[in-house]
mmCIF file of C-alpha atoms in Angstrom:
data_model
loop_
_atom_site.group_PDB
_atom_site.id
_atom_site.type_symbol
_atom_site.label_atom_id
_atom_site.label_comp_id
_atom_site.label_asym_id
_atom_site.label_seq_id
_atom_site.Cartn_x
_atom_site.Cartn_y
_atom_site.Cartn_z
ATOM 1 C CA MET A 1 8.552 -8.866 25.279
ATOM 2 C CA TYR A 2 6.974 -5.463 24.661
ATOM 3 C CA ALA A 3 6.363 -4.901 28.385
ATOM 4 C CA LYS A 4 9.989 -5.807 29.062
ATOM 5 C CA ASP A 5 11.222 -3.397 26.381
ATOM 6 C CA ARG A 6 9.042 -0.601 27.736
ATOM 7 C CA GLN A 7 10.218 -1.141 31.315
ATOM 8 C CA PHE A 8 13.858 -1.186 30.216
ATOM 9 C CA LEU A 9 13.604 1.980 28.118
ATOM 10 C CA GLN A 10 11.691 3.833 30.849
ATOM 11 C CA GLN A 11 14.508 3.032 33.273
ATOM 12 C CA HIS A 12 17.050 4.690 30.995
ATOM 13 C CA HIS A 13 14.975 7.457 29.362
ATOM 14 C CA SER A 14 12.535 9.459 31.452
ATOM 15 C CA ASP A 15 11.279 11.289 28.345
ATOM 16 C CA LEU A 16 10.237 8.087 26.528
ATOM 17 C CA VAL A 17 7.072 8.629 24.448
ATOM 18 C CA GLU A 18 4.495 5.847 24.104
ATOM 19 C CA LEU A 19 1.801 6.021 21.438
ATOM 20 C CA GLU A 20 -1.308 3.933 22.010
ATOM 21 C CA LEU A 21 -4.294 2.888 19.934
ATOM 22 C CA GLY A 22 -6.132 -0.126 21.366
ATOM 23 C CA ASN A 23 -3.635 -2.976 21.659
ATOM 24 C CA ALA A 24 -1.265 -1.328 19.171
ATOM 25 C CA ARG A 25 1.608 0.578 20.778
ATOM 26 C CA ALA A 26 4.852 2.322 19.816
ATOM 27 C CA LEU A 27 7.809 3.459 21.924
ATOM 28 C CA ILE A 28 9.733 6.537 20.744
ATOM 29 C CA CYS A 29 12.964 7.895 22.185
ATOM 30 C CA PRO A 30 13.633 11.665 21.788
ATOM 31 C CA ALA A 31 17.209 11.152 23.058
ATOM 32 C CA TYR A 32 17.844 9.013 19.967
ATOM 33 C CA GLN A 33 16.570 11.528 17.389
ATOM 34 C CA GLY A 34 12.914 10.658 17.899
ATOM 35 C CA ARG A 35 13.439 7.116 16.676
ATOM 36 C CA VAL A 36 10.748 4.465 16.982
ATOM 37 C CA MET A 37 12.407 1.880 19.213
ATOM 38 C CA THR A 38 9.742 -0.798 18.840
ATOM 39 C CA THR A 39 6.065 -1.427 18.183
ATOM 40 C CA THR A 40 3.529 -4.091 19.089
ATOM 41 C CA ALA A 41 0.247 -5.200 17.556
ATOM 42 C CA ASP A 42 -1.120 -6.965 20.630
ATOM 43 C CA GLY A 43 0.801 -5.538 23.586
ATOM 44 C CA GLU A 44 2.925 -8.703 23.734
ATOM 45 C CA ALA A 45 5.185 -9.264 20.716
ATOM 46 C CA SER A 46 7.867 -6.579 20.262
ATOM 47 C CA TYR A 47 9.102 -6.078 16.702
ATOM 48 C CA GLY A 48 12.029 -3.637 16.868
ATOM 49 C CA TRP A 49 15.570 -4.679 17.790
ATOM 50 C CA ILE A 50 16.886 -2.893 20.906
ATOM 51 C CA ASN A 51 20.532 -2.939 21.968
ATOM 52 C CA TYR A 52 20.102 -3.593 25.692
ATOM 53 C CA GLU A 53 23.837 -3.930 26.321
ATOM 54 C CA LEU A 54 24.823 -0.598 24.763
ATOM 55 C CA ILE A 55 21.963 1.382 26.299
ATOM 56 C CA LYS A 56 22.591 -0.133 29.729
ATOM 57 C CA SER A 57 26.296 0.768 29.548
ATOM 58 C CA GLY A 58 25.611 4.494 29.191
ATOM 59 C CA LYS A 59 28.667 4.698 26.924
ATOM 60 C CA LEU A 60 29.107 6.112 23.451
ATOM 61 C CA LEU A 61 31.039 4.071 20.901
ATOM 62 C CA PRO A 62 33.255 5.251 18.040
ATOM 63 C CA HIS A 63 31.882 5.246 14.485
ATOM 64 C CA MET A 64 28.213 4.554 15.302
ATOM 65 C CA ASN A 65 25.967 3.828 18.269
ATOM 66 C CA ALA A 66 23.619 1.014 17.293
ATOM 67 C CA PHE A 67 20.975 1.692 19.947
ATOM 68 C CA GLY A 68 18.398 -0.107 17.794
ATOM 69 C CA GLY A 69 14.957 1.032 16.727
ATOM 70 C CA GLU A 70 12.693 0.149 13.819
ATOM 71 C CA ASP A 71 12.493 3.668 12.332
ATOM 72 C CA ARG A 72 15.441 6.032 12.748
ATOM 73 C CA PHE A 73 16.370 9.241 10.949
ATOM 74 C CA TRP A 74 19.646 9.492 9.045
ATOM 75 C CA LEU A 75 20.934 11.616 6.192
ATOM 76 C CA GLY A 76 22.681 10.418 3.035
ATOM 77 C CA PRO A 77 25.040 9.997 1.325
ATOM 78 C CA GLU A 78 27.222 7.799 3.478
ATOM 79 C CA GLY A 79 30.236 7.460 1.150
ATOM 80 C CA GLY A 80 31.620 9.085 -1.996
ATOM 81 C CA GLN A 81 32.867 12.590 -2.720
ATOM 82 C CA TYR A 82 29.764 14.145 -1.131
ATOM 83 C CA ALA A 83 29.808 11.820 1.888
ATOM 84 C CA LEU A 84 28.542 13.018 5.253
ATOM 85 C CA TYR A 85 30.234 10.139 7.131
ATOM 86 C CA PHE A 86 33.866 10.684 6.053
ATOM 87 C CA LYS A 87 36.181 13.674 6.483
ATOM 88 C CA LYS A 88 37.866 15.260 3.490
ATOM 89 C CA GLY A 89 40.903 13.291 2.418
ATOM 90 C CA ASP A 90 40.205 10.241 4.586
ATOM 91 C CA PRO A 91 40.102 6.797 2.981
ATOM 92 C CA PHE A 92 36.704 5.146 2.657
ATOM 93 C CA ASP A 93 37.156 2.380 5.213
ATOM 94 C CA GLY A 94 35.700 1.260 8.536
ATOM 95 C CA ASP A 95 38.415 2.952 10.595
ATOM 96 C CA HIS A 96 37.517 6.385 9.178
ATOM 97 C CA TRP A 97 33.744 5.981 8.889
ATOM 98 C CA GLN A 98 31.959 8.217 11.408
ATOM 99 C CA THR A 99 28.220 8.773 11.806
ATOM 100 C CA PRO A 100 27.552 12.464 12.607
ATOM 101 C CA ALA A 101 26.643 12.821 16.298
ATOM 102 C CA ALA A 102 23.571 14.924 15.471
ATOM 103 C CA ILE A 103 21.924 11.891 13.852
ATOM 104 C CA ASP A 104 23.522 9.251 16.056
ATOM 105 C CA SER A 105 23.851 10.117 19.730
ATOM 106 C CA GLU A 106 22.354 13.602 20.239
ATOM 107 C CA PRO A 107 18.679 14.275 21.079
ATOM 108 C CA PHE A 108 15.879 15.858 19.097
ATOM 109 C CA GLU A 109 13.439 18.237 20.790
ATOM 110 C CA THR A 110 9.894 16.983 21.364
ATOM 111 C CA THR A 111 7.629 19.745 20.043
ATOM 112 C CA ASN A 112 4.201 18.085 20.159
ATOM 113 C CA THR A 113 2.575 14.874 21.384
ATOM 114 C CA THR A 114 -0.895 13.349 21.218
ATOM 115 C CA LYS A 115 -2.115 9.873 22.095
ATOM 116 C CA THR A 116 -1.236 8.626 18.599
ATOM 117 C CA SER A 117 1.482 10.982 17.295
ATOM 118 C CA ALA A 118 4.632 12.837 18.298
ATOM 119 C CA THR A 119 6.710 15.506 16.539
ATOM 120 C CA PHE A 120 10.440 16.087 16.964
ATOM 121 C CA SER A 121 12.823 18.701 15.559
ATOM 122 C CA ARG A 122 16.492 19.643 15.406
ATOM 123 C CA ASN A 123 18.734 22.060 13.508
ATOM 124 C CA VAL A 124 22.091 20.571 12.465
ATOM 125 C CA SER A 125 25.201 21.774 10.642
ATOM 126 C CA LEU A 126 27.192 19.150 8.734
ATOM 127 C CA THR A 127 30.172 19.386 6.383
ATOM 128 C CA ASN A 128 30.538 16.870 3.564
ATOM 129 C CA TYR A 129 33.653 15.255 2.086
ATOM 130 C CA THR A 130 34.243 18.112 -0.375
ATOM 131 C CA GLY A 131 33.998 20.739 2.369
ATOM 132 C CA THR A 132 30.488 22.076 1.746
ATOM 133 C CA ARG A 133 28.601 23.044 4.903
ATOM 134 C CA PHE A 134 24.916 22.202 5.176
ATOM 135 C CA ASP A 135 22.657 23.953 7.672
ATOM 136 C CA ILE A 136 19.659 21.651 7.900
ATOM 137 C CA GLY A 137 16.376 21.944 9.747
ATOM 138 C CA ILE A 138 14.884 18.543 10.579
ATOM 139 C CA GLU A 139 11.315 17.816 11.615
ATOM 140 C CA ARG A 140 9.758 14.398 11.916
ATOM 141 C CA THR A 141 6.290 13.358 12.994
ATOM 142 C CA VAL A 142 5.682 9.764 14.028
ATOM 143 C CA LYS A 143 2.100 8.526 13.816
ATOM 144 C CA LEU A 144 0.494 5.294 15.002
ATOM 145 C CA LEU A 145 -1.974 4.388 12.239
ATOM 146 C CA ASP A 146 -5.566 3.502 12.986
ATOM 147 C CA LYS A 147 -7.307 0.472 11.533
ATOM 148 C CA ALA A 148 -9.008 2.373 8.707
ATOM 149 C CA GLU A 149 -5.705 3.813 7.503
ATOM 150 C CA ILE A 150 -3.981 0.425 7.700
ATOM 151 C CA MET A 151 -6.791 -1.176 5.714
ATOM 152 C CA ARG A 152 -6.543 1.581 3.103
ATOM 153 C CA GLN A 153 -2.777 1.302 2.670
ATOM 154 C CA LEU A 154 -2.736 -2.486 2.597
ATOM 155 C CA ALA A 155 -6.061 -2.842 0.774
ATOM 156 C CA VAL A 156 -7.032 -5.647 3.150
ATOM 157 C CA ASN A 157 -9.469 -6.405 5.958
ATOM 158 C CA THR A 158 -7.393 -6.770 9.124
ATOM 159 C CA ASP A 159 -10.124 -8.199 11.392
ATOM 160 C CA SER A 160 -8.488 -11.620 11.571
ATOM 161 C CA LEU A 161 -4.894 -10.371 11.693
ATOM 162 C CA LYS A 162 -2.824 -8.845 14.456
ATOM 163 C CA VAL A 163 -1.432 -5.671 12.876
ATOM 164 C CA VAL A 164 0.338 -2.455 13.793
ATOM 165 C CA GLY A 165 1.306 0.388 11.475
ATOM 166 C CA ILE A 166 3.723 3.221 12.252
ATOM 167 C CA GLN A 167 4.514 6.094 9.873
ATOM 168 C CA SER A 168 7.272 8.679 10.074
ATOM 169 C CA ASP A 169 6.796 11.905 8.106
ATOM 170 C CA ASN A 170 10.250 13.473 7.720
ATOM 171 C CA VAL A 171 11.062 16.958 6.414
ATOM 172 C CA ILE A 172 14.432 18.674 5.883
ATOM 173 C CA THR A 173 14.802 22.408 5.215
ATOM 174 C CA ASN A 174 17.755 24.274 3.715
ATOM 175 C CA LYS A 175 18.511 26.721 6.535
ATOM 176 C CA GLY A 176 21.617 28.104 4.829
ATOM 177 C CA LYS A 177 22.143 30.890 2.307
ATOM 178 C CA GLN A 178 23.485 28.666 -0.476
ATOM 179 C CA ALA A 179 21.412 26.414 -2.736
ATOM 180 C CA TRP A 180 22.100 22.674 -2.598
ATOM 181 C CA THR A 181 23.112 21.537 -6.085
ATOM 182 C CA ASP A 182 24.811 18.621 -7.783
ATOM 183 C CA GLN A 183 28.072 20.603 -7.504
ATOM 184 C CA THR A 184 27.862 21.158 -3.736
ATOM 185 C CA GLY A 185 26.338 17.806 -2.933
ATOM 186 C CA MET A 186 22.689 17.244 -2.117
ATOM 187 C CA PRO A 187 21.714 15.398 1.074
ATOM 188 C CA SER A 188 18.827 12.976 1.257
ATOM 189 C CA ILE A 189 16.479 11.738 3.961
ATOM 190 C CA TRP A 190 17.378 8.181 4.910
ATOM 191 C CA ILE A 191 15.106 6.072 7.148
ATOM 192 C CA LEU A 192 16.391 2.783 8.550
ATOM 193 C CA GLY A 193 14.594 0.129 10.584
ATOM 194 C CA MET A 194 16.407 -2.407 12.764
ATOM 195 C CA MET A 195 14.458 -5.647 13.207
ATOM 196 C CA ASN A 196 15.169 -8.788 15.218
ATOM 197 C CA ALA A 197 17.128 -11.294 13.155
ATOM 198 C CA SER A 198 16.594 -15.049 13.397
ATOM 199 C CA PRO A 199 17.634 -18.171 11.467
ATOM 200 C CA GLU A 200 14.134 -18.218 9.915
ATOM 201 C CA SER A 201 14.012 -14.524 8.895
ATOM 202 C CA MET A 202 14.148 -13.677 5.208
ATOM 203 C CA ILE A 203 14.150 -10.217 3.609
ATOM 204 C CA ILE A 204 11.977 -9.991 0.492
ATOM 205 C CA VAL A 205 12.907 -7.349 -2.094
ATOM 206 C CA PRO A 206 10.451 -6.998 -4.999
ATOM 207 C CA TYR A 207 11.407 -5.270 -8.237
ATOM 208 C CA ARG A 208 9.777 -4.373 -11.546
ATOM 209 C CA GLU A 209 10.846 -4.504 -15.164
ATOM 210 C CA GLY A 210 13.318 -1.785 -16.060
ATOM 211 C CA ALA A 211 16.836 -0.851 -17.090
ATOM 212 C CA GLY A 212 19.879 -2.148 -15.272
ATOM 213 C CA GLN A 213 20.377 -4.913 -12.745
ATOM 214 C CA PRO A 214 17.423 -5.623 -10.439
ATOM 215 C CA VAL A 215 19.571 -5.653 -7.293
ATOM 216 C CA ASN A 216 22.873 -3.982 -6.403
ATOM 217 C CA ASP A 217 24.845 -6.318 -4.113
ATOM 218 C CA SER A 218 28.271 -4.689 -4.347
ATOM 219 C CA TYR A 219 28.190 -2.530 -1.202
ATOM 220 C CA PHE A 220 30.424 -4.707 0.988
ATOM 221 C CA GLY A 221 31.483 -7.205 -1.645
ATOM 222 C CA LYS A 222 29.270 -9.506 -3.667
ATOM 223 C CA VAL A 223 26.738 -11.392 -1.538
ATOM 224 C CA PRO A 224 27.257 -15.193 -1.671
ATOM 225 C CA ALA A 225 24.681 -17.148 -3.656
ATOM 226 C CA ASP A 226 23.529 -19.065 -0.581
ATOM 227 C CA ARG A 227 22.493 -15.737 0.999
ATOM 228 C CA LEU A 228 20.866 -13.960 -1.950
ATOM 229 C CA LYS A 229 18.479 -15.740 -4.293
ATOM 230 C CA MET A 230 17.317 -13.833 -7.362
ATOM 231 C CA GLY A 231 13.871 -14.576 -8.783
ATOM 232 C CA LYS A 232 11.995 -13.099 -11.731
ATOM 233 C CA THR A 233 10.110 -10.556 -9.632
ATOM 234 C CA ALA A 234 11.852 -10.504 -6.235
ATOM 235 C CA ALA A 235 15.029 -11.344 -4.361
ATOM 236 C CA LEU A 236 15.298 -13.335 -1.128
ATOM 237 C CA PHE A 237 18.045 -12.123 1.220
ATOM 238 C CA LYS A 238 18.987 -13.930 4.435
ATOM 239 C CA ALA A 239 18.327 -11.953 7.633
ATOM 240 C CA ASP A 240 20.138 -14.075 10.220
ATOM 241 C CA ALA A 241 22.732 -11.485 11.408
ATOM 242 C CA LYS A 242 25.569 -13.893 10.665
ATOM 243 C CA TYR A 243 27.148 -12.237 7.610
ATOM 244 C CA ARG A 244 27.597 -8.498 7.037
ATOM 245 C CA SER A 245 26.027 -7.724 3.683
ATOM 246 C CA LYS A 246 23.874 -5.115 1.979
ATOM 247 C CA ILE A 247 21.784 -4.807 -1.168
ATOM 248 C CA GLY A 248 19.804 -2.032 -2.863
ATOM 249 C CA VAL A 249 17.355 -1.362 -5.681
ATOM 250 C CA SER A 250 17.610 1.580 -8.098
ATOM 251 C CA PRO A 251 14.750 3.943 -9.059
ATOM 252 C CA ALA A 252 14.490 2.130 -12.414
ATOM 253 C CA ARG A 253 13.600 -1.197 -10.777
ATOM 254 C CA VAL A 254 12.098 -0.409 -7.384
ATOM 255 C CA THR A 255 8.472 -0.853 -6.349
ATOM 256 C CA ASN A 256 6.804 0.881 -3.396
ATOM 257 C CA TRP A 257 7.414 -2.044 -1.029
ATOM 258 C CA ILE A 258 10.063 -4.064 0.766
ATOM 259 C CA GLY A 259 9.478 -6.619 3.512
ATOM 260 C CA SER A 260 10.550 -9.637 5.512
ATOM 261 C CA TYR A 261 9.040 -12.840 6.827
ATOM 262 C CA ASP A 262 9.827 -14.913 9.915
ATOM 263 C CA SER A 263 8.319 -18.354 9.381
ATOM 264 C CA ALA A 264 8.892 -19.346 13.032
ATOM 265 C CA THR A 265 6.644 -16.618 14.445
ATOM 266 C CA LYS A 266 4.538 -16.191 11.273
ATOM 267 C CA THR A 267 5.304 -12.477 11.244
ATOM 268 C CA LEU A 268 5.197 -10.525 7.990
ATOM 269 C CA THR A 269 6.822 -7.093 8.017
ATOM 270 C CA LEU A 270 5.974 -4.665 5.218
ATOM 271 C CA VAL A 271 7.568 -1.294 4.523
ATOM 272 C CA THR A 272 6.266 1.282 2.067
ATOM 273 C CA TYR A 273 7.605 4.759 1.335
ATOM 274 C CA ASP A 274 7.246 7.831 -0.848
ATOM 275 C CA PHE A 275 8.474 7.151 -4.375
ATOM 276 C CA ASP A 276 7.849 8.969 -7.653
ATOM 277 C CA PRO A 277 9.072 7.097 -10.782
ATOM 278 C CA GLN A 278 9.903 10.496 -12.306
ATOM 279 C CA ASP A 279 12.620 11.024 -9.680
ATOM 280 C CA HIS A 280 15.934 9.527 -10.744
ATOM 281 C CA LEU A 281 18.551 11.368 -8.662
ATOM 282 C CA TYR A 282 19.320 9.339 -5.547
ATOM 283 C CA VAL A 283 22.556 9.773 -3.617
ATOM 284 C CA ASN A 284 25.179 7.078 -4.021
ATOM 285 C CA SER A 285 26.424 5.861 -0.619
ATOM 286 C CA ALA A 286 29.111 3.469 -1.873
ATOM 287 C CA TRP A 287 32.408 3.773 0.021
ATOM 288 C CA GLU A 288 34.477 4.959 -2.956
ATOM 289 C CA HIS A 289 35.130 7.940 -5.191
ATOM 290 C CA GLN A 290 32.159 7.669 -7.538
ATOM 291 C CA LYS A 291 31.764 8.162 -11.264
ATOM 292 C CA ASP A 292 28.100 9.077 -10.733
ATOM 293 C CA PRO A 293 27.267 10.383 -7.229
ATOM 294 C CA TYR A 294 23.521 10.465 -8.029
ATOM 295 C CA SER A 295 23.057 6.900 -9.259
ATOM 296 C CA GLY A 296 22.139 5.559 -5.825
ATOM 297 C CA ASP A 297 19.413 3.228 -4.628
ATOM 298 C CA VAL A 298 15.921 4.017 -3.337
ATOM 299 C CA ILE A 299 15.748 1.115 -0.899
ATOM 300 C CA ASN A 300 18.330 -0.953 0.913
ATOM 301 C CA ALA A 301 18.390 -4.076 3.037
ATOM 302 C CA TYR A 302 21.222 -4.857 5.440
ATOM 303 C CA ASN A 303 22.137 -8.003 7.355
ATOM 304 C CA ASP A 304 24.540 -7.482 10.252
ATOM 305 C CA GLY A 305 27.632 -9.504 10.953
ATOM 306 C CA PRO A 306 31.299 -8.937 11.853
ATOM 307 C CA MET A 307 32.966 -6.174 9.817
ATOM 308 C CA LYS A 308 36.077 -8.365 9.699
ATOM 309 C CA PRO A 309 36.591 -12.022 10.716
ATOM 310 C CA GLY A 310 36.992 -12.323 14.456
ATOM 311 C CA GLN A 311 35.652 -8.843 15.179
ATOM 312 C CA PRO A 312 32.486 -8.226 17.233
ATOM 313 C CA GLN A 313 29.403 -7.127 15.323
ATOM 314 C CA MET A 314 26.982 -4.304 16.059
ATOM 315 C CA GLY A 315 24.088 -6.578 16.960
ATOM 316 C CA HIS A 316 21.662 -9.348 16.109
ATOM 317 C CA PHE A 317 19.558 -7.397 13.632
ATOM 318 C CA TYR A 318 18.747 -6.709 9.999
ATOM 319 C CA GLU A 319 17.569 -3.456 8.426
ATOM 320 C CA LEU A 320 14.897 -2.339 5.968
ATOM 321 C CA GLU A 321 15.653 1.137 4.595
ATOM 322 C CA SER A 322 14.273 3.782 2.233
ATOM 323 C CA SER A 323 15.623 7.112 0.970
ATOM 324 C CA SER A 324 14.266 10.308 -0.518
ATOM 325 C CA PRO A 325 15.618 11.696 -3.785
ATOM 326 C CA ALA A 326 18.645 13.989 -3.468
ATOM 327 C CA ALA A 327 17.436 17.315 -2.043
ATOM 328 C CA ASN A 328 18.076 19.993 -4.659
ATOM 329 C CA LEU A 329 16.922 22.826 -2.404
ATOM 330 C CA ALA A 330 17.105 26.587 -2.605
ATOM 331 C CA PRO A 331 17.441 28.427 0.732
ATOM 332 C CA ALA A 332 14.298 27.886 2.882
ATOM 333 C CA ALA A 333 13.002 25.125 0.562
ATOM 334 C CA LYS A 334 11.931 21.735 1.942
ATOM 335 C CA ARG A 335 12.063 18.032 1.050
ATOM 336 C CA GLN A 336 9.628 15.503 2.543
ATOM 337 C CA HIS A 337 9.848 11.710 2.838
ATOM 338 C CA ARG A 338 7.357 9.318 4.461
ATOM 339 C CA HIS A 339 8.247 5.812 5.556
ATOM 340 C CA THR A 340 5.642 3.367 6.907
ATOM 341 C CA THR A 341 6.192 0.035 8.637
ATOM 342 C CA PHE A 342 3.549 -2.653 9.194
ATOM 343 C CA HIS A 343 3.898 -5.843 11.225
ATOM 344 C CA LEU A 344 1.270 -8.529 10.746
ATOM 345 C CA GLN A 345 0.749 -11.859 12.475
ATOM 346 C CA GLY A 346 -1.825 -14.416 11.416
ATOM 347 C CA SER A 347 -2.278 -17.558 9.372
ATOM 348 C CA GLU A 348 0.271 -18.240 6.669
ATOM 349 C CA GLN A 349 -2.513 -18.259 4.092
ATOM 350 C CA GLN A 350 -3.595 -14.728 4.990
ATOM 351 C CA LEU A 351 -0.040 -13.417 5.057
ATOM 352 C CA ASN A 352 0.777 -15.177 1.806
ATOM 353 C CA GLN A 353 -1.961 -13.272 -0.036
ATOM 354 C CA LEU A 354 -0.349 -10.001 1.028
ATOM 355 C CA ALA A 355 3.153 -11.207 0.182
ATOM 356 C CA ILE A 356 2.130 -12.293 -3.322
ATOM 357 C CA ARG A 357 0.385 -8.998 -4.040
ATOM 358 C CA LEU A 358 2.829 -6.530 -2.451
ATOM 359 C CA LEU A 359 6.169 -8.376 -2.433
ATOM 360 C CA HIS A 360 5.701 -10.530 -5.572
ATOM 361 C CA THR A 361 6.642 -13.574 -3.511
ATOM 362 C CA ASP A 362 4.894 -16.770 -2.456
ATOM 363 C CA LEU A 363 5.889 -17.415 1.156
ATOM 364 C CA VAL A 364 5.911 -21.136 0.482
ATOM 365 C CA SER A 365 8.906 -20.555 -1.827
ATOM 366 C CA ILE A 366 10.943 -19.251 1.123
ATOM 367 C CA LYS A 367 10.818 -22.623 2.827
#
């Protein structure tokens, strides 16, 4: 599958960047904001979801172009009075939701490449729902991790596992003359990864003791009980791309990990990200006028499905996402956010040890 994905993307994007480290590979598309389209641990299995139909068409869609990719750069918040995805005065609904072209369909510039890393940049100007203009410098460096770094981050010996690790280091800079404050709105770095959904895929969302509910499932209406199972230390969330739903975890309850498991292919996906428990201000992306615009979630998980009954859906994927705190930046100041994705294939016993330690979940319980 990876060879097929590479051939397809090369046909449509002559500037495609491939990172390589032994059998581990990553494909990155500058035309899609330097997003990581897919990775492989062994040169065969391909882990990122790619929208062949949309890319092949050469067309741009209204609202959002779901090209795919397991690590893409966005900015938050999505909804609310400081939204970047709704125009001032518009209702918060699907007909008026619009992803800014600069982080959806327009390219980033490739500024540096090596065999295992690539850096991309772009300056953008966006206006939020209240009318505040943000001049933002964006730089992101994508790095294919070597075995020693993977072992360090996972605290495991990977000799008997197929594993790939890809990290994006994302930085935004206030290029304007006005400070970003809670009164103007404060954007955040938002990294989203589209993965291949299947009937056997399950998202695993660990949480710790803390104030408030462990999981927020009110984004698109409460998630049915047969799709979201709450445990003492983690939630299980179906990733079959058959029902549009989204959940999140607040800074009071989040850990440094989120993941998923496909029991059919015995593939464990792990995502870790920058998080400081002292940071509490995260943008609220709910599609409504908000009482507290900075009570948002650190991580999110999304399962695709039709927006309304009978409508087509974006694709057969689910998402694992992380966000930076709201960027309270003076002119020329910067905010950084790192997001790292691992895919591991091996025996269920080996993967289960990782899942218990990092995701607080016994994989046997998923079955």
